XYZ file of C-alpha atoms in Angstrom:
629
model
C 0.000 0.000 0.000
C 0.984 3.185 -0.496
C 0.196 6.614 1.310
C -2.736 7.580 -1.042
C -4.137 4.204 -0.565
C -4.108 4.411 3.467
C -5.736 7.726 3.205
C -8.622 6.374 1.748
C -8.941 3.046 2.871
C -8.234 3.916 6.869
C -9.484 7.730 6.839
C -11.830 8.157 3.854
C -10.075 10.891 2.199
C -8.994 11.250 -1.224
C -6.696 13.976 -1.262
C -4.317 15.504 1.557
C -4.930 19.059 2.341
C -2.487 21.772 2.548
C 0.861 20.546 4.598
C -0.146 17.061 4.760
C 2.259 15.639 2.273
C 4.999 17.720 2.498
C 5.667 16.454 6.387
C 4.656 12.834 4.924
C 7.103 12.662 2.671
C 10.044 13.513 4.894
C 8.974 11.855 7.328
C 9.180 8.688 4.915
C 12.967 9.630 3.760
C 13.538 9.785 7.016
C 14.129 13.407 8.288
C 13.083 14.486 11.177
C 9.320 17.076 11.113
C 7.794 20.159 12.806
C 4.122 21.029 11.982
C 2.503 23.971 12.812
C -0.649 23.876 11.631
C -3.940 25.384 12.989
C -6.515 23.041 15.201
C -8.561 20.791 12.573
C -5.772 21.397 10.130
C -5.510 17.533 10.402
C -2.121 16.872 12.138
C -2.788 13.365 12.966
C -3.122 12.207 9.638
C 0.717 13.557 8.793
C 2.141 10.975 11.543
C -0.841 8.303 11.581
C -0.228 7.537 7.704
C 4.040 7.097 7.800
C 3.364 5.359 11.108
C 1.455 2.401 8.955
C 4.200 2.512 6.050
C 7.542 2.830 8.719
C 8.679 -1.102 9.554
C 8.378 -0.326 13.261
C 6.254 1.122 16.237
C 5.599 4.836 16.273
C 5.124 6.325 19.826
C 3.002 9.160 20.127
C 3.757 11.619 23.624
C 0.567 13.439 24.486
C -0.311 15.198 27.743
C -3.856 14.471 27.934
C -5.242 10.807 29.077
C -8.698 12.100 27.168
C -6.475 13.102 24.288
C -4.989 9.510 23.794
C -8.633 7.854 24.158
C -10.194 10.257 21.929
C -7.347 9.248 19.252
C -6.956 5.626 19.826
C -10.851 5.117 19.346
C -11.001 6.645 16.573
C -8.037 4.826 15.220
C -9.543 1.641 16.181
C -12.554 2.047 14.879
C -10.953 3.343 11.214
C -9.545 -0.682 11.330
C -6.266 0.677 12.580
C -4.881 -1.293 15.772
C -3.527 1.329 18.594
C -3.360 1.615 21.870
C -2.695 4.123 24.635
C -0.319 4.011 28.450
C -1.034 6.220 30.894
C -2.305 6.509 34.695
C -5.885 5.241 33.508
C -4.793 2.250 33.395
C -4.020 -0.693 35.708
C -0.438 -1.928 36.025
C -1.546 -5.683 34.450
C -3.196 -3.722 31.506
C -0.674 -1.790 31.008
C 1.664 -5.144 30.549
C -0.333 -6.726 28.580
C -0.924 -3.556 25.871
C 3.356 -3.899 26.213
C 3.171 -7.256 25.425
C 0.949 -7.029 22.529
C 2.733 -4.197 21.075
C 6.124 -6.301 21.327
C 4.282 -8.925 19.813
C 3.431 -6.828 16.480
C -0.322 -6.402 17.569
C -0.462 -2.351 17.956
C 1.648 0.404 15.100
C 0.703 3.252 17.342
C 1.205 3.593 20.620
C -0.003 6.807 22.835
C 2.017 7.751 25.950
C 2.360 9.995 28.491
C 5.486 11.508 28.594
C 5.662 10.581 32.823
C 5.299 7.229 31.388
C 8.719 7.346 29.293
C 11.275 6.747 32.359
C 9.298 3.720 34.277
C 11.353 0.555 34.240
C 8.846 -1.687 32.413
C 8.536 0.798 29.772
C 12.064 1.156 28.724
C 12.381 -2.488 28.768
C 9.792 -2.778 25.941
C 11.622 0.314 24.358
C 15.038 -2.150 23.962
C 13.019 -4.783 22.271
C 11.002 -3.547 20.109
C 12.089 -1.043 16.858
C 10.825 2.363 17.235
C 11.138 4.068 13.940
C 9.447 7.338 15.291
C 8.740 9.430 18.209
C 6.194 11.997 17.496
C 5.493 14.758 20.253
C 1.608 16.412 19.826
C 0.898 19.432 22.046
C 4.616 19.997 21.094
C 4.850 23.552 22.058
C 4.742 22.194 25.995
C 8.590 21.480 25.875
C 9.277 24.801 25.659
C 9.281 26.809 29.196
C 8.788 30.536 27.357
C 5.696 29.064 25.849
C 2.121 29.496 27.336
C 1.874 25.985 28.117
C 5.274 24.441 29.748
C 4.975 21.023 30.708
C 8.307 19.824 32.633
C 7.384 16.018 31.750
C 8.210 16.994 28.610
C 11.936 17.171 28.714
C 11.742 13.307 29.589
C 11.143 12.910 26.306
C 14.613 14.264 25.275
C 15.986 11.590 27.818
C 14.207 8.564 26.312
C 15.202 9.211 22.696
C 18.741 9.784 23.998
C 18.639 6.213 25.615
C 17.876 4.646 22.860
C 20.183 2.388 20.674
C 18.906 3.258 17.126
C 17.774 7.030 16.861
C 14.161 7.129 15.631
C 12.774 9.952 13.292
C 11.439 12.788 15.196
C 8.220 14.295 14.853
C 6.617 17.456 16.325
C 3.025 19.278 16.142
C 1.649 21.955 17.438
C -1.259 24.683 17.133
C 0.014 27.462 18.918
C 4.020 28.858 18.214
C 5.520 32.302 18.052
C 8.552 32.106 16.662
C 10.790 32.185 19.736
C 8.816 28.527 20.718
C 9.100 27.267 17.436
C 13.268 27.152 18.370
C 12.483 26.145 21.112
C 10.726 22.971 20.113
C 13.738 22.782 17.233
C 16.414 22.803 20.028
C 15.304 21.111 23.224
C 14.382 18.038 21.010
C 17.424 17.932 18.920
C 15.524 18.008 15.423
C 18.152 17.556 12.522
C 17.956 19.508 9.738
C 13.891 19.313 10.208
C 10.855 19.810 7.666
C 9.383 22.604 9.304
C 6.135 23.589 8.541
C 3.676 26.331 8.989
C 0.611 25.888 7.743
C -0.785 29.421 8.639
C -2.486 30.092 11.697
C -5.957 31.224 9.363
C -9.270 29.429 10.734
C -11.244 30.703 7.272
C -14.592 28.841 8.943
C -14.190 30.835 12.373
C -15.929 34.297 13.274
C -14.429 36.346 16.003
C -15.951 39.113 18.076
C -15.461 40.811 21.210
C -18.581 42.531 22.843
C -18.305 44.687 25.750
C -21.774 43.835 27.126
C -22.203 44.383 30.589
C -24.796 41.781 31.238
C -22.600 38.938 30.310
C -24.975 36.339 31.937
C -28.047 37.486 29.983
C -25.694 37.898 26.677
C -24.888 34.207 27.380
C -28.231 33.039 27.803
C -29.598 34.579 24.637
C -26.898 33.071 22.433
C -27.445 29.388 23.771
C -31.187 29.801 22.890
C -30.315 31.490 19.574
C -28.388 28.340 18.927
C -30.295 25.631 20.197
C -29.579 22.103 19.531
C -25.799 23.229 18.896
C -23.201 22.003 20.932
C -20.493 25.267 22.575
C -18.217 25.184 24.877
C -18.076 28.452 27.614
C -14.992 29.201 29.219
C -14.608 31.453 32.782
C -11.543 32.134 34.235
C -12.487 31.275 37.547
C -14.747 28.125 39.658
C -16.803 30.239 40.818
C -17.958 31.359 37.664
C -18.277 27.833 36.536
C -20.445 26.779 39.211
C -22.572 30.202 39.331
C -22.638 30.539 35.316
C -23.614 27.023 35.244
C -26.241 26.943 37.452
C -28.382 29.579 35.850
C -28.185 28.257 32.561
C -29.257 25.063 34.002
C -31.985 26.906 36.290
C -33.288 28.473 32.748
C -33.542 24.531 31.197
C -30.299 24.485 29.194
C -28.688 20.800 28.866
C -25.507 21.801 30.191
C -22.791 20.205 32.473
C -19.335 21.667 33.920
C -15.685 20.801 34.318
C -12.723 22.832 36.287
C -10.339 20.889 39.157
C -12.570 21.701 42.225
C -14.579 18.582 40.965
C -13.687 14.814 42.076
C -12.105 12.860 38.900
C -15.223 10.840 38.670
C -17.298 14.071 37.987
C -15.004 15.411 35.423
C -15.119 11.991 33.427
C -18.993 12.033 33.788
C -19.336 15.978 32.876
C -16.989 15.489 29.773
C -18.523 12.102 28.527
C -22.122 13.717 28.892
C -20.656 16.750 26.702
C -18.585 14.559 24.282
C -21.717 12.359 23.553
C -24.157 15.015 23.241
C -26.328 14.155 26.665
C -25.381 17.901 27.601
C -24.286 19.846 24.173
C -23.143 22.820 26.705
C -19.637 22.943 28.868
C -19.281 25.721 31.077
C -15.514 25.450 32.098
C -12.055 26.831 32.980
C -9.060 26.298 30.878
C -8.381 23.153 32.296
C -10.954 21.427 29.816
C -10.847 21.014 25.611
C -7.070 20.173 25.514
C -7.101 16.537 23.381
C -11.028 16.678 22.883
C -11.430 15.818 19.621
C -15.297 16.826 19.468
C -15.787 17.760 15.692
C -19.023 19.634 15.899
C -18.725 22.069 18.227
C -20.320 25.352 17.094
C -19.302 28.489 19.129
C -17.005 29.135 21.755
C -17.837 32.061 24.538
C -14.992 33.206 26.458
C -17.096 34.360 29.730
C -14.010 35.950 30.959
C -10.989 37.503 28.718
C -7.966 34.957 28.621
C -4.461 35.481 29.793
C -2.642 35.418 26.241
C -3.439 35.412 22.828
C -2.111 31.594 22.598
C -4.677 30.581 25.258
C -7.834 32.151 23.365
C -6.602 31.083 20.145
C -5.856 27.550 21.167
C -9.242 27.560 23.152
C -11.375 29.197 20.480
C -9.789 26.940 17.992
C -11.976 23.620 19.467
C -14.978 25.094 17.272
C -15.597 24.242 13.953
C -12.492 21.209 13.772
C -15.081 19.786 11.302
C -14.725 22.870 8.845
C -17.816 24.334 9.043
C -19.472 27.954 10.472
C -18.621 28.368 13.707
C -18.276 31.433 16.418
C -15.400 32.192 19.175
C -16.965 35.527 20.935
C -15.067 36.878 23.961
C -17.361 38.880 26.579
C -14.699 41.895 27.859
C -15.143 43.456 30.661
C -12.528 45.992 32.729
C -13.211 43.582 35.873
C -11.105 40.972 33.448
C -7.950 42.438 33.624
C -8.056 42.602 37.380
C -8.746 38.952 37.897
C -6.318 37.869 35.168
C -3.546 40.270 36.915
C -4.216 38.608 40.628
C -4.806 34.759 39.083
C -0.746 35.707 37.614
C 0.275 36.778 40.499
C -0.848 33.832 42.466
C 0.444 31.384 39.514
C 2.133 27.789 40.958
C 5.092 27.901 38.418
C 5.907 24.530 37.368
C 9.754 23.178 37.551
C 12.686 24.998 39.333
C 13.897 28.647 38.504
C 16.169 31.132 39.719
C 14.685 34.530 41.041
C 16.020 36.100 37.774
C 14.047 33.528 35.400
C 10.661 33.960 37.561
C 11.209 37.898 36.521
C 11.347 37.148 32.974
C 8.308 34.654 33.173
C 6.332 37.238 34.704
C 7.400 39.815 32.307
C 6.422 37.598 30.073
C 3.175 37.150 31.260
C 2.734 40.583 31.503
C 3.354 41.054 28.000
C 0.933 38.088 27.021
C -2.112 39.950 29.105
C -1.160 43.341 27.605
C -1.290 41.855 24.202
C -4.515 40.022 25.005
C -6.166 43.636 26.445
C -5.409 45.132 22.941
C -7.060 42.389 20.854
C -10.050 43.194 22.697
C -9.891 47.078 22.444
C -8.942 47.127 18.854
C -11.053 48.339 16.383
C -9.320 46.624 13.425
C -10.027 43.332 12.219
C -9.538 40.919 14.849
C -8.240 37.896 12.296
C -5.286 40.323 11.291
C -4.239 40.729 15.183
C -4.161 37.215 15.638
C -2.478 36.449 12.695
C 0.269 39.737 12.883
C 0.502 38.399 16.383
C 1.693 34.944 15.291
C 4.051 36.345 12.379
C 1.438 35.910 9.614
C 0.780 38.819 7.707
C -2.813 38.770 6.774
C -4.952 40.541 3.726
C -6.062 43.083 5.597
C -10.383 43.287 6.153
C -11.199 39.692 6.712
C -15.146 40.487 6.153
C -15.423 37.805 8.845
C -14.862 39.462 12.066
C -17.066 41.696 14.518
C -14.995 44.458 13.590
C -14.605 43.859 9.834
C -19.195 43.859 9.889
C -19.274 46.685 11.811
C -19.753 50.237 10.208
C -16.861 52.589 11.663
C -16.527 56.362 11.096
C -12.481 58.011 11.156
C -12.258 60.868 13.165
C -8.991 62.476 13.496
C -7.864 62.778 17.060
C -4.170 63.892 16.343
C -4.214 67.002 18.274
C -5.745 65.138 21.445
C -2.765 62.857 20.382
C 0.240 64.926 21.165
C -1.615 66.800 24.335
C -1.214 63.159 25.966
C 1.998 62.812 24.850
C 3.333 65.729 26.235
C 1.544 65.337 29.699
C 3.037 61.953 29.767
C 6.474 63.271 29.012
C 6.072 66.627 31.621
C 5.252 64.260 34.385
C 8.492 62.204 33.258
C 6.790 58.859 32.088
C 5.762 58.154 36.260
C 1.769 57.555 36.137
C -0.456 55.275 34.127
C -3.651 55.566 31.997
C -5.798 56.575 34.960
C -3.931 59.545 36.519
C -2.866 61.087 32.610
C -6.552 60.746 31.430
C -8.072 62.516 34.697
C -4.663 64.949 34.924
C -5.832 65.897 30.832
C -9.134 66.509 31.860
C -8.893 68.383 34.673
C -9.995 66.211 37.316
C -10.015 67.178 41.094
C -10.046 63.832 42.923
C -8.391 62.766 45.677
C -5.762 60.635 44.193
C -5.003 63.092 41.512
C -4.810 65.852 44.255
C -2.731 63.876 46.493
C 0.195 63.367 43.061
C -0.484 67.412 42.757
C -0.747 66.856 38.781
C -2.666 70.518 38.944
C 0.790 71.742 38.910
C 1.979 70.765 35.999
C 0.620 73.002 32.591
C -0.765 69.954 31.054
C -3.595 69.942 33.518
C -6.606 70.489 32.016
C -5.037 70.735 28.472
C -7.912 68.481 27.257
C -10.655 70.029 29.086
C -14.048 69.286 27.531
C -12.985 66.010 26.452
C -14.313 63.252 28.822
C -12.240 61.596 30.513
C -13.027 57.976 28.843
C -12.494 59.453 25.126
C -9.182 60.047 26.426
C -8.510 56.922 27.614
C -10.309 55.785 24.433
C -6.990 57.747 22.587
C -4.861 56.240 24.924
C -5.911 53.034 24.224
C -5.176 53.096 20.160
C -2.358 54.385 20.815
C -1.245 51.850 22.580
C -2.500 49.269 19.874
C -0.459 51.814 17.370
C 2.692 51.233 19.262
C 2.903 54.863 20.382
C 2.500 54.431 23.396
C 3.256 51.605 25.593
C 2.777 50.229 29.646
C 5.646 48.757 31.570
C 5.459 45.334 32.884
C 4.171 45.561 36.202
C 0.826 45.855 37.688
C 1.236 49.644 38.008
C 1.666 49.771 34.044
C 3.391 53.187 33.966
C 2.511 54.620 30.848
C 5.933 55.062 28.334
C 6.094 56.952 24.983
C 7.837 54.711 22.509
C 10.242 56.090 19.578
C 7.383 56.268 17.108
C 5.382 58.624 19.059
C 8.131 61.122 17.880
C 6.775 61.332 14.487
C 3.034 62.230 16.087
C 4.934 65.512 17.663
C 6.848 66.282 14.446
C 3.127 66.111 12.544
C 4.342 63.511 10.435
C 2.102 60.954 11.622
C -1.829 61.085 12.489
C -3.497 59.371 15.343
C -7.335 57.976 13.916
C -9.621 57.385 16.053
C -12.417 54.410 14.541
C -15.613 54.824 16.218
C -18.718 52.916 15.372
C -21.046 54.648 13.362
C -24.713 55.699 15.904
C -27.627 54.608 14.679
C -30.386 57.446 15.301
C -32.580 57.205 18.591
C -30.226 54.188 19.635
C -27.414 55.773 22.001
C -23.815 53.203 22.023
C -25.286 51.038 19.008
C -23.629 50.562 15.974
C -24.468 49.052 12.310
C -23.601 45.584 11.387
C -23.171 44.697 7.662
C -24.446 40.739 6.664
C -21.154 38.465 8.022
C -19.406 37.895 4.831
C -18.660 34.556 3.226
C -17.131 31.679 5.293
C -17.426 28.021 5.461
C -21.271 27.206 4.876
C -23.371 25.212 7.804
C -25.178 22.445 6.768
C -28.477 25.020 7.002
C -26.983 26.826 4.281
C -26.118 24.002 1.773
C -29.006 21.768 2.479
C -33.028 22.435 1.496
C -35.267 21.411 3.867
C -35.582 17.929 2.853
C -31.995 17.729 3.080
C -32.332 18.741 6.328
C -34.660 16.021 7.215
C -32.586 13.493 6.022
C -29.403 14.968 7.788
C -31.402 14.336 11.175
C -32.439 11.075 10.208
C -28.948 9.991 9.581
C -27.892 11.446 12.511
C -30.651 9.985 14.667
C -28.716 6.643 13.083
C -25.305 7.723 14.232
C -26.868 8.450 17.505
C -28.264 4.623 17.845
C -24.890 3.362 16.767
C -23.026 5.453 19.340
C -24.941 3.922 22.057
C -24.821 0.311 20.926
C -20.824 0.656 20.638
C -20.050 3.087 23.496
C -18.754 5.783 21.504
C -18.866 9.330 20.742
C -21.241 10.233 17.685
C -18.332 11.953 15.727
C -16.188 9.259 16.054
C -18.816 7.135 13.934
C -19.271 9.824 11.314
C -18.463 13.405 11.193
C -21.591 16.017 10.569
C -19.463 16.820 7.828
C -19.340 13.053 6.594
C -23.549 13.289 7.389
C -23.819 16.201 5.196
C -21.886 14.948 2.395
C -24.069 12.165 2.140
C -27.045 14.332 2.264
C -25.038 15.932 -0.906
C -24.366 12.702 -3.157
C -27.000 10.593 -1.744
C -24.924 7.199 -1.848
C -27.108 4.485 -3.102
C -24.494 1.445 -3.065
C -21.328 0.443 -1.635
C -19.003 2.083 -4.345
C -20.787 5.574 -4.421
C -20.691 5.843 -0.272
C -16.849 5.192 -0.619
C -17.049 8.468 -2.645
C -18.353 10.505 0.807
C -15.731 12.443 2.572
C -14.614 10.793 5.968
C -15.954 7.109 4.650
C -12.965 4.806 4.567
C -13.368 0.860 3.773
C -13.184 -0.265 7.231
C -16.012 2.293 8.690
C -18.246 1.323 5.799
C -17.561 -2.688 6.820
C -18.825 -1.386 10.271
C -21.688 0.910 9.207
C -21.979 1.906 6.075
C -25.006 -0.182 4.621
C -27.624 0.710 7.406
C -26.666 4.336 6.384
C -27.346 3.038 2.784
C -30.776 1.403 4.277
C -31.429 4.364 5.807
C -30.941 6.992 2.745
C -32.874 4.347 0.392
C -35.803 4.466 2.992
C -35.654 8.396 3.198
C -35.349 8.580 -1.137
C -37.212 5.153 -2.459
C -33.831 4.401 -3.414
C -33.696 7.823 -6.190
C -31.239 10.021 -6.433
C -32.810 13.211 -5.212
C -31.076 16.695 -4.586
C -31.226 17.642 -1.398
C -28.747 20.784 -1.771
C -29.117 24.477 -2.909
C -25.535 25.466 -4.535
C -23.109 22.709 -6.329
C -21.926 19.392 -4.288
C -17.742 21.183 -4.480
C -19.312 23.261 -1.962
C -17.967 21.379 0.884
């Protein structure tokens, strides 16, 4: 067999996408391979397909015990034999898996990297031939990264003990480009493929809304989107429990998960999400990492993230099946003070000098500042993330909050260099909250008690308020004209291109949405522009009939076989058969995610089922043309 040939007959795909063969290949000659490539990009297929063509076992180190299961069913059930080694198991299962997999049984094997050093493991290491190592979450080996996972660096051990060096193999969502050498470095990779992919999610909208009622905001969504499955993140317990409650108080199907709960509620919470009992998650960060659910449809943030890596990593777990699907963060001020206190009070994992903890929480500091301008920006949100990363985008994405919204320019240039000389006359000391008030005149206590009426650049924007000020202050601080030191006084600093704004070289625009008459601090929205369809959008009603009928089907064979719905079929594969309407065996191996072994399993009471729904014709159930998906 050859690649193309495992790609269809284990997976059900006919073509790679983009990346896909390029780290195949190499892999294959034998070089060593760094992917970074955006969640649902399909990363497991580019070490899954060498690991069936290599002559030996490939090991994959994961973090997550629901990350292994979640990959290792769905191998399984594609006809592929794997198995996973962690904690989850018992010490007799976890010989007998070893024994197997000596004995030829298993080509995959998951691990956790705490499992790498245990004697019994490194005995099977020595007999058996390892032709690869591949490390997933790979940007945990790195300690500048937002995610440093000391068991990581045991992998660098194991490879090192063994007697024939395998190929190397590394994957990752989320990497500036001071992790991606990391990753290169700490694992030794020689002369690597590396590979970015882009960081663009086409299929995902982004917004930030500033609503104060985030609890009613939430609730309105969920029932705007009933029947969808979302996952809402908090930043704290408490928020879980309280956030939860309502919605469940108000009739939503939802269920929780954050480490206050005993193990055995966790596993229940995330099996009832994961098979679609409760199709809502309220949660902190600590749930999403290795779930593999395809079909979730939005992702809230409740409560503004630490870094850009978290929200984009977190966000990133909707729409891994390609279609429409919304990341929204709910800002608030309140979310910079909790973020500030929670990094404060950070456990920091592994051993570091006093000078190193500085630099992490510089670091940090840096992360949250970056993460407080993506949600004051008025630009389009998919170019932050993407500048942010070291993409350079194309500018309007027409698929962003900001990009829909109707803005008017108004230029605030003068305001502009008033702030930067009060910041300069009071010798860079004070931060946004003492130069905004000492601008506008102010007479509070605080501002009394620094005696900024002194200085001739009090008042000097009198009869602006005092939070258009700030508003300046803020782009200008997105504009790199301004900029906050690392602490949690953030002292406001002029940078080297504010220069040019006092030389009138350079104007300072201000975007502010556009009012609609009679409706104060509203804006105007243009129609979302053109992403991704959802199935509503590519199939007629009938089409729509059948899709729940087919999926009423994958919901009957989940139960009978234990196993989450998109593991049996994808609501991508669903919809795709809606589209061709497969009427034998050699016309359902044409539908995207069907694979010879999963139609052995189940493909011919999905045929039954589509020849009960059409009287076996070949009806269209679509509006536009099938290359649609």
């Amino acid at each position: 067999m050859n690649k193309l040939d495992i790609l269809k007959q284990y997976f059900g795909y006919a073509t790679f996408r983009e990346g896909q063969e390029v780290l195949i290949d190499s892999i294959l000659k034998g070089q060593d391979a760094l992917g970074i490539m955006p969640t649902g990009a399909g990363k497991s297929i580019c070490y899954q397909v060498p690991a069936l063509l290599l002559p030996g076992i490939t090991l994959v180190v994961s973090p997550l015990i629901s990350l292994m299961k979640d990959q290792v069913q769905a191998l399984n059930q594609a006809g592929i034999h794997a198995a996973y080694i962690n904690s989850s198991l018992s010490e007799a299962q976890i010989s007998k898996a070893l024994r197997l997999a000596a004995a030829g049984q298993y080509k995959i094997i998951y691990v956790a990297p705490e499992r790498l050093e245990t004697h019994g493991f490194m005995q099977f290491a020595r007999q058996v031939e390892i032709s690869m190592v591949t490390v997933d979450e790979a940007h945990c080996i790195s300690q500048w990264g937002q995610d440093f996972r000391p068991s990581y660096l045991k992998i660098v051990q194991f490879i090192s003990s063994l007697k024939k060096p395998p190929i190397i193999s590394a994957f990752t969502a989320t990497a500036t480009e001071n992790v991606k050498e990391d990753i290169v470095c700490v694992l030794g990779l020689k002369s690597p493929q590396v590979l970015v992919t882009g960081f663009d999610r086409k299929n995902l909208y982004y917004a930030v809304e500033s609503s104060g009622k985030k609890d009613s905001y939430v609730l309105n969504y969920i029932r705007e989107h009933d029947g969808e499955s979302g996952i809402i993140y908090c930043a704290t317990r408490k928020n879980v429990d309280m956030l939860c409650d309502k919605l469940s108080a108000e009739g939503v199907a939802v269920t929780k998960y954050h480490a206050g709960l005993s193990g055995e509620e966790r596993r229940q919470n995330q099996e009832d999400f994961i098979y679609d009992q409760s199709p809502v998650m309220v949660a902190t960060n600590a749930f999403g990492m290795g779930i593999d659910k395809s079909n979730v449809r939005y992702v809230i943030h409740y409560n503004m993230p630490q870094s850009l890596e978290n929200y984009y990593q977190e966000a990133g777990r909707a729409g891994r099946d390609g279609g429409k699907a919304e990341c929204i963060l709910l800002y608030s001020a309140q979310d910079v003070m909790i973020n500030r206190f929670l990094l404060d009070n950070k456990e920091q994992k592994g051993e570091y000098t006093q000078e190193e903890l500085d630099a992490i929480a510089e670091r940090d500091e840096e992360r949250l500042r970056t993460m407080i301008y993506y949600c004051l920006t008025t630009r389009c949100l998919r170019e932050y993330i993407l500048r942010y990363f070291g993409e350079i985008g194309a500018g309007a994405c027409g698929n962003c909050r900001n990009c829909l919204r109707e803005y008017e320019e108004i230029d605030v240039t003068k305001e502009a260099v008033r702030i930067i000389e009060g910041i300069l006359e009071v010798r860079q000391r004070y931060g946004i909250n003492v130069i905004a008030g000492m601008l506008a005149g102010e007479n509070r206590a605080k501002l009394r008690e620094y005696r900024v009426s002194e200085y001739a650049s009090f008042g000097s924007l009198k009869g602006v308020r005092e939070t258009e000020i700030k508003q300046i202050i803020n782009e200008m601080l997105v504009e790199n004209l301004l900029l906050t030191t690392n602490d949690k006084y953030a002292t406001l600093k002029i940078t080297s291109e504010a220069e040019d704004v006092l030389q009138g070289e350079r104007k300072v625009i201000l975007r502010q949405l556009k009012q609609i008459p009679g409706k104060e601090g509203s804006g105007t929205e243009r129609k979302k522009g053109k992403s991704k369809p959802r199935k509503s959008d590519i199939l007629n009603s009938r089409g729509l009939e059948l899709f729940e009928t087919l999926r009423y089907l994958r919901t009957e064979i989940a139960r009978e076989e234990n196993m989450p719905p998109y593991i049996i079929f994808s609501d991508k594969t669903l919809v795709d058969m809606c589209v061709k309407v497969p009427l034998n065996r050699d016309e359902m191996l044409t539908v995207s995610g069907v694979g010879t072994s999963k139609f052995e399993r189940y493909g011919r009471r999905f045929l039954h089922e589509i020849e009960e729904y059409t009287g076996g014709m070949h009806e269209k159930f679509y509006f536009g043309e099938a290359d649609e998906m």
